[in-house]
CSV table of C-alpha atoms in Angstrom, one decimal:
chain,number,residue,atom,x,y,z
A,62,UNK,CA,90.1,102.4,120.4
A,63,UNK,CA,92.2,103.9,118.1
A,64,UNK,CA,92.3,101.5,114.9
A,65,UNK,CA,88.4,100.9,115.4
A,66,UNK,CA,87.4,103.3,112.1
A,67,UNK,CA,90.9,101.7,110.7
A,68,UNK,CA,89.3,98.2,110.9
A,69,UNK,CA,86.3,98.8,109.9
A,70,UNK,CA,87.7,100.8,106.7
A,71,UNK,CA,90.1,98.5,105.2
A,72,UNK,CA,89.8,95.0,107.0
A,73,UNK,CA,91.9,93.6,104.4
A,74,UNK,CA,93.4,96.8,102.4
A,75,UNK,CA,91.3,95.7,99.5
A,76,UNK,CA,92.2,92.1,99.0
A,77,UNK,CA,89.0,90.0,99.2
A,78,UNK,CA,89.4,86.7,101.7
A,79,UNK,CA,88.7,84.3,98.4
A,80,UNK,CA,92.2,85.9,97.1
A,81,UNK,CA,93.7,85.7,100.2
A,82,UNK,CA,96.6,83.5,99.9
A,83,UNK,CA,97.1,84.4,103.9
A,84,UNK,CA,93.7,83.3,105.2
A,85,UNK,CA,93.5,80.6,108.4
A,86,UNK,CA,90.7,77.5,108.7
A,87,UNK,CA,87.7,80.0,108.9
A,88,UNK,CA,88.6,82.0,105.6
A,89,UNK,CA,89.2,84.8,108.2
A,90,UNK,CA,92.8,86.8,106.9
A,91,UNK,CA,96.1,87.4,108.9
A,92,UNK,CA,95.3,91.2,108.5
A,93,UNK,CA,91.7,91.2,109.8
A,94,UNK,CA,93.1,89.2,113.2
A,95,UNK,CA,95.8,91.3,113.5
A,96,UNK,CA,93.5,94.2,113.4
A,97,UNK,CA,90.9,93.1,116.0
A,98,UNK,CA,93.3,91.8,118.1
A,99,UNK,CA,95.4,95.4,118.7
A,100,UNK,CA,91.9,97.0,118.3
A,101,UNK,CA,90.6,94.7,121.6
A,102,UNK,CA,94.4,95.4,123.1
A,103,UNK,CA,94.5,95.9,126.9
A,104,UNK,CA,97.4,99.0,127.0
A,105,UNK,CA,98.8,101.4,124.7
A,106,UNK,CA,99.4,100.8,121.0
A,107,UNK,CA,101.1,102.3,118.0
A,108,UNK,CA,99.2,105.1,116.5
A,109,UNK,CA,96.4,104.8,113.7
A,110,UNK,CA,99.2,104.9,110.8
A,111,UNK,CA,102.0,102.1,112.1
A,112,UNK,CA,99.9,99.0,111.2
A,113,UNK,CA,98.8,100.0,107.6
A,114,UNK,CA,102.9,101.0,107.2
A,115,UNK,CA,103.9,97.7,108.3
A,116,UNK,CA,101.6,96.2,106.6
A,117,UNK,CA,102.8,98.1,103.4
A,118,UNK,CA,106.3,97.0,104.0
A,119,UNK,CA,105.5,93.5,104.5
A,120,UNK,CA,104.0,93.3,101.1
A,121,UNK,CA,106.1,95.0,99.7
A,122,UNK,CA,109.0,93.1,101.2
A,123,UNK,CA,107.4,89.3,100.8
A,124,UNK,CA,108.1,88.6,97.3
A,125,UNK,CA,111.7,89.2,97.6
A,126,UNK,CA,111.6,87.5,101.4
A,127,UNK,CA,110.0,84.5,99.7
A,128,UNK,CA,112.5,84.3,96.5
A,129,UNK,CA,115.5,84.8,99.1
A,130,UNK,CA,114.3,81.4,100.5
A,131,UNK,CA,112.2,82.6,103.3
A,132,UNK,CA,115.2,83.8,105.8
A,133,UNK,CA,114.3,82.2,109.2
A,134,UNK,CA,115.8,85.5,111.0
A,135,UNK,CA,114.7,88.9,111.4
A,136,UNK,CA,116.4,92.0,112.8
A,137,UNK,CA,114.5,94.4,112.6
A,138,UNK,CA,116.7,97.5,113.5
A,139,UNK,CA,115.0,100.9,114.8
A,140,UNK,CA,112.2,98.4,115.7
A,141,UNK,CA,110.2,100.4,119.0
A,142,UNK,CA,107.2,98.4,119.0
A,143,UNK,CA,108.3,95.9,116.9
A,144,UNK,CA,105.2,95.7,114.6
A,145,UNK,CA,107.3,94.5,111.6
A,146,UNK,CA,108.7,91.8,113.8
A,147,UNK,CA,105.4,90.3,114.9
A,148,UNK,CA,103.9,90.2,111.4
A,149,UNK,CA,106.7,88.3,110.2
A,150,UNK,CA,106.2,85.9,113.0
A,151,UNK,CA,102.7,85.7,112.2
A,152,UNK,CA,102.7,85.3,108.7
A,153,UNK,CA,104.7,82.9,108.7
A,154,UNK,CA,107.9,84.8,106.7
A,155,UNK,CA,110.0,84.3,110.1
A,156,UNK,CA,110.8,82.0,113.2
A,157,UNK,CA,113.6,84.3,114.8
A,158,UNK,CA,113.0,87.9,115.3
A,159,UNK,CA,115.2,90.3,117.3
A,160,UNK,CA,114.2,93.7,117.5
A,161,UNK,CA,117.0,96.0,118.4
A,162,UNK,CA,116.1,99.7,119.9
A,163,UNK,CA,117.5,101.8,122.4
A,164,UNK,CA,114.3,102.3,124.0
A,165,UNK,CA,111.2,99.4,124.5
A,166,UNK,CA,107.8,101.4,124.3
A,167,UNK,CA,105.1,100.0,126.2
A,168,UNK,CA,103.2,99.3,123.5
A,169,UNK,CA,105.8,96.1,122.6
A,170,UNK,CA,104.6,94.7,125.2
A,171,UNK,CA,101.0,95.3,124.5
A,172,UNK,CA,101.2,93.9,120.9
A,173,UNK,CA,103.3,90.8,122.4
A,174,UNK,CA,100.4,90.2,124.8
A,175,UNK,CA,97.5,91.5,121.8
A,176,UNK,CA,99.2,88.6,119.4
A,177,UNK,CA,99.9,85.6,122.0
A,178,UNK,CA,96.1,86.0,122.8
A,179,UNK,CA,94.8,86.3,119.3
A,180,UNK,CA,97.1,83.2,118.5
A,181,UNK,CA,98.5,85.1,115.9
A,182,UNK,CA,102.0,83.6,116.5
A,183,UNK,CA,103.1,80.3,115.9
A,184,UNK,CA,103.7,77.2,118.1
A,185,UNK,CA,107.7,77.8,118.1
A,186,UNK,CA,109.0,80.9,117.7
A,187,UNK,CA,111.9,83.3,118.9
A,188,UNK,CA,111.7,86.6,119.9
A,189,UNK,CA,114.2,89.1,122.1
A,190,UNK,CA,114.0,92.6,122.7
A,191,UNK,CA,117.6,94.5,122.3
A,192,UNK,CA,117.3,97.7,124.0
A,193,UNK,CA,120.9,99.2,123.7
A,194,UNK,CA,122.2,102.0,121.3
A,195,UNK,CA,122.1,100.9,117.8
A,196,UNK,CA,125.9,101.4,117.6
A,197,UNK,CA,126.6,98.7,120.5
A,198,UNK,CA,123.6,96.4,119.5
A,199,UNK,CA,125.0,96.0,115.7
């Protein structure tokens, strides 16, 4: 697979689990589950350099997510596989997500399937696909 040498570079993109304010019961992190599970994905999936991105922009994007109040809805516009999406669903930042792209790659639903299995995702949760033009979708 793909993000194999990706996983076993940067499990955590240099944030050690005792830091890890995004760690589950096991003192396993978000990041590390989210890796195996698209590493062990059945289907295609993003290339090497869309989970590290997304990653990026989550962290980048949390503090001010967090000091906003935690919105409970995402768009995420331009979304194709809808990585951002998921991770916010996962991490806890969001319970709505829509993504909103004229075309649905495959790998959508790959990930969808990857994260549901890994139990990445929460109990309740909202998620919808909008595959029209961005001009008739906003």
């Amino acid at each position: 697979n793909r993000l194999a040498g990706a996983w076993q570079r940067r499990p955590s993109f240099g944030m050690a689990t005792a830091q890890c304010e995004l760690c589950d019961e096991s003192g396993d992190t978000v990041e590390r589950r989210v890796y195996r599970a698209i590493r062990l994905a059945q289907g295609p999936t993003p290339g090497d350099k869309e989970l590290p991105e997304s990653l990026g922009f989550i962290k980048r994007l949390r503090k001010d997510w967090l000091a906003a109040g935690s919105p409970s809805r995402c768009i995420e516009v331009a979304g194709g596989h809808g990585l951002v999406s998921l991770l916010l669903l996962s991490l806890g930042l969001s319970r709505d997500a829509t993504i909103v792209d004229p075309f649905r790659p495959r790998s959508f639903d790959t990930l969808l399937s990857a994260f549901r299995e890994a139990g990445l995702l929460p109990e309740s949760y909202s998620l919808q696909y909008d595959e029209r033009p961005l001009d008739e979708a906003l």
